[in-house]
């Protein structure tokens, strides 16, 4: 009888260990190859994201214009989150606070236009892609990115284009804090 209980206990324990190991492998695999949580740091993407928001990043998404991507910073050993403004082949220009991509004007409702400076005439300075990165259009395998809080963002205006190899993934949803919960792009 005692031997039966011991054998039963060992089988049950082995069963639990198998479940824990399989779960760990699945979680690790998902985080490594499919999606991962990331904590937003700073105000460069305000009002889309707030400092300390926790987002879920998809590592399998096809990156398109106006997606918010997480990538390895070209200037620091950190992950940055910014909005893709130009994809390969795009011509990008900012004129009088209006974004032009391939000659078409875009209204940027996601940009923070609040400022403490009453003399601040523009949120984003005038530029052409060529002035910033010596390219007439975004080259293959590269992205031009800007933060939504243009006055407080270090982005492609400062460090140039982002290689698609540096992209960690696309932000898909805000999971924390709960009052900021949002699925998809804003």
GROMACS .gro file of C-alpha atoms in nm:
model
  186
    1UNK     CA    1   0.000   0.000   0.000
    2UNK     CA    2   0.278   0.243   0.096
    3UNK     CA    3   0.466   0.151  -0.221
    4UNK     CA    4   0.153   0.227  -0.430
    5UNK     CA    5   0.121   0.574  -0.271
    6UNK     CA    6   0.489   0.646  -0.333
    7UNK     CA    7   0.461   0.539  -0.698
    8UNK     CA    8   0.143   0.745  -0.742
    9UNK     CA    9   0.308   1.049  -0.582
   10UNK     CA   10   0.614   1.016  -0.808
   11UNK     CA   11   0.392   0.995  -1.120
   12UNK     CA   12   0.193   1.299  -1.013
   13UNK     CA   13   0.511   1.495  -0.934
   14UNK     CA   14   0.661   1.397  -1.271
   15UNK     CA   15   0.338   1.510  -1.440
   16UNK     CA   16   0.363   1.854  -1.271
   17UNK     CA   17   0.729   1.888  -1.366
   18UNK     CA   18   0.647   1.807  -1.730
   19UNK     CA   19   0.372   2.073  -1.733
   20UNK     CA   20   0.606   2.333  -1.582
   21UNK     CA   21   0.887   2.254  -1.828
   22UNK     CA   22   0.654   2.258  -2.131
   23UNK     CA   23   0.496   2.585  -2.014
   24UNK     CA   24   0.840   2.743  -1.966
   25UNK     CA   25   0.947   2.634  -2.316
   26UNK     CA   26   0.628   2.773  -2.473
   27UNK     CA   27   0.657   3.105  -2.283
   28UNK     CA   28   1.027   3.139  -2.372
   29UNK     CA   29   0.956   3.055  -2.738
   30UNK     CA   30   0.671   3.305  -2.761
   31UNK     CA   31   0.877   3.579  -2.597
   32UNK     CA   32   1.180   3.503  -2.810
   33UNK     CA   33   1.008   3.471  -3.148
   34UNK     CA   34   0.648   3.601  -3.139
   35UNK     CA   35   0.581   3.876  -2.885
   36UNK     CA   36   0.722   4.038  -2.574
   37UNK     CA   37   0.626   4.294  -2.310
   38UNK     CA   38   0.822   4.622  -2.311
   39UNK     CA   39   0.810   4.911  -2.064
   40UNK     CA   40   0.798   5.257  -2.225
   41UNK     CA   41   1.057   5.495  -2.084
   42UNK     CA   42   1.030   5.870  -2.127
   43UNK     CA   43   0.790   6.112  -2.292
   44UNK     CA   44   0.902   6.100  -2.655
   45UNK     CA   45   0.583   5.922  -2.770
   46UNK     CA   46   0.333   6.119  -2.558
   47UNK     CA   47   0.029   6.128  -2.595
   48UNK     CA   48   0.026   5.786  -2.766
   49UNK     CA   49   0.230   5.631  -2.485
   50UNK     CA   50   0.301   5.753  -2.135
   51UNK     CA   51   0.618   5.697  -1.935
   52UNK     CA   52   0.605   5.348  -1.774
   53UNK     CA   53   0.323   5.215  -1.998
   54UNK     CA   54   0.371   4.842  -2.059
   55UNK     CA   55   0.312   4.741  -2.420
   56UNK     CA   56   0.310   4.413  -2.609
   57UNK     CA   57   0.537   4.405  -2.911
   58UNK     CA   58   0.476   4.169  -3.203
   59UNK     CA   59   0.798   4.034  -3.350
   60UNK     CA   60   0.629   3.896  -3.661
   61UNK     CA   61   0.449   4.205  -3.796
   62UNK     CA   62   0.519   4.354  -4.136
   63UNK     CA   63   0.625   4.714  -4.067
   64UNK     CA   64   0.425   4.982  -4.247
   65UNK     CA   65   0.415   5.361  -4.247
   66UNK     CA   66   0.276   5.509  -3.920
   67UNK     CA   67   0.329   5.186  -3.722
   68UNK     CA   68   0.491   5.233  -3.383
   69UNK     CA   69   0.805   5.023  -3.364
   70UNK     CA   70   1.050   4.924  -3.094
   71UNK     CA   71   1.411   4.912  -3.207
   72UNK     CA   72   1.766   4.903  -3.078
   73UNK     CA   73   1.883   5.262  -3.034
   74UNK     CA   74   2.171   5.352  -3.263
   75UNK     CA   75   2.318   5.578  -2.992
   76UNK     CA   76   2.252   5.394  -2.664
   77UNK     CA   77   2.226   5.037  -2.541
   78UNK     CA   78   1.848   5.072  -2.503
   79UNK     CA   79   1.529   4.999  -2.691
   80UNK     CA   80   1.345   5.301  -2.833
   81UNK     CA   81   0.985   5.330  -2.949
   82UNK     CA   82   0.900   5.568  -3.234
   83UNK     CA   83   0.652   5.604  -3.519
   84UNK     CA   84   0.756   5.497  -3.870
   85UNK     CA   85   0.714   5.798  -4.097
   86UNK     CA   86   0.908   5.678  -4.400
   87UNK     CA   87   0.944   5.326  -4.539
   88UNK     CA   88   1.180   5.223  -4.821
   89UNK     CA   89   1.117   5.434  -5.132
   90UNK     CA   90   0.943   5.720  -4.946
   91UNK     CA   91   1.038   6.085  -4.985
   92UNK     CA   92   0.979   6.265  -4.655
   93UNK     CA   93   0.949   6.639  -4.594
   94UNK     CA   94   0.820   6.861  -4.313
   95UNK     CA   95   0.706   7.209  -4.415
   96UNK     CA   96   0.525   7.456  -4.189
   97UNK     CA   97   0.439   7.178  -3.943
   98UNK     CA   98   0.279   6.965  -4.215
   99UNK     CA   99   0.420   6.620  -4.295
  100UNK     CA  100   0.457   6.532  -4.663
  101UNK     CA  101   0.532   6.177  -4.770
  102UNK     CA  102   0.582   6.131  -5.144
  103UNK     CA  103   0.429   6.477  -5.195
  104UNK     CA  104   0.107   6.395  -5.008
  105UNK     CA  105   0.021   6.599  -4.696
  106UNK     CA  106  -0.072   6.401  -4.383
  107UNK     CA  107  -0.261   6.527  -4.081
  108UNK     CA  108  -0.080   6.397  -3.773
  109UNK     CA  109  -0.349   6.380  -3.503
  110UNK     CA  110  -0.116   6.172  -3.286
  111UNK     CA  111   0.144   6.452  -3.247
  112UNK     CA  112   0.161   6.632  -2.913
  113UNK     CA  113   0.105   6.999  -2.995
  114UNK     CA  114   0.107   7.123  -2.635
  115UNK     CA  115   0.395   7.350  -2.538
  116UNK     CA  116   0.489   7.563  -2.240
  117UNK     CA  117   0.651   7.821  -2.468
  118UNK     CA  118   0.400   8.074  -2.609
  119UNK     CA  119   0.663   8.173  -2.869
  120UNK     CA  120   0.686   7.817  -3.004
  121UNK     CA  121   0.554   7.855  -3.358
  122UNK     CA  122   0.617   7.503  -3.483
  123UNK     CA  123   0.619   7.164  -3.318
  124UNK     CA  124   0.843   7.012  -3.587
  125UNK     CA  125   1.109   7.211  -3.769
  126UNK     CA  126   1.112   7.222  -4.149
  127UNK     CA  127   1.330   6.956  -4.313
  128UNK     CA  128   1.369   6.729  -4.610
  129UNK     CA  129   1.500   6.376  -4.591
  130UNK     CA  130   1.797   6.483  -4.800
  131UNK     CA  131   1.888   6.759  -4.553
  132UNK     CA  132   1.882   6.516  -4.262
  133UNK     CA  133   2.036   6.197  -4.401
  134UNK     CA  134   2.174   6.282  -4.749
  135UNK     CA  135   1.919   6.057  -4.920
  136UNK     CA  136   1.640   6.165  -5.157
  137UNK     CA  137   1.429   5.870  -5.042
  138UNK     CA  138   1.438   5.612  -4.765
  139UNK     CA  139   1.676   5.336  -4.883
  140UNK     CA  140   1.585   4.969  -4.895
  141UNK     CA  141   1.610   4.804  -4.553
  142UNK     CA  142   1.577   5.134  -4.364
  143UNK     CA  143   1.307   5.339  -4.185
  144UNK     CA  144   1.267   5.707  -4.101
  145UNK     CA  145   1.113   5.743  -3.753
  146UNK     CA  146   0.983   6.031  -3.541
  147UNK     CA  147   0.850   6.054  -3.187
  148UNK     CA  148   0.494   6.179  -3.137
  149UNK     CA  149   0.620   6.433  -2.882
  150UNK     CA  150   0.841   6.610  -3.136
  151UNK     CA  151   0.976   6.873  -2.898
  152UNK     CA  152   1.104   6.602  -2.660
  153UNK     CA  153   1.204   6.323  -2.896
  154UNK     CA  154   1.542   6.201  -3.011
  155UNK     CA  155   1.467   6.034  -3.344
  156UNK     CA  156   1.574   6.013  -3.710
  157UNK     CA  157   1.619   6.390  -3.716
  158UNK     CA  158   1.907   6.338  -3.472
  159UNK     CA  159   2.057   5.994  -3.543
  160UNK     CA  160   1.945   5.914  -3.897
  161UNK     CA  161   1.767   5.618  -4.045
  162UNK     CA  162   1.692   5.294  -3.861
  163UNK     CA  163   1.797   4.963  -4.012
  164UNK     CA  164   1.523   4.701  -4.035
  165UNK     CA  165   1.773   4.468  -3.863
  166UNK     CA  166   1.755   4.692  -3.553
  167UNK     CA  167   1.375   4.657  -3.530
  168UNK     CA  168   1.262   4.450  -3.233
  169UNK     CA  169   0.894   4.459  -3.329
  170UNK     CA  170   0.571   4.656  -3.364
  171UNK     CA  171   0.369   4.779  -3.068
  172UNK     CA  172   0.031   4.607  -3.071
  173UNK     CA  173  -0.133   4.694  -2.739
  174UNK     CA  174  -0.094   4.874  -2.410
  175UNK     CA  175  -0.156   4.637  -2.120
  176UNK     CA  176  -0.062   4.848  -1.818
  177UNK     CA  177  -0.172   5.068  -1.654
  178UNK     CA  178  -0.525   4.947  -1.717
  179UNK     CA  179  -0.667   5.296  -1.780
  180UNK     CA  180  -0.432   5.322  -2.083
  181UNK     CA  181  -0.532   4.979  -2.221
  182UNK     CA  182  -0.557   4.999  -2.598
  183UNK     CA  183  -0.541   4.742  -2.878
  184UNK     CA  184  -0.384   4.833  -3.213
  185UNK     CA  185  -0.237   5.154  -3.344
  186UNK     CA  186  -0.353   5.494  -3.232
   0.00000   0.00000   0.00000
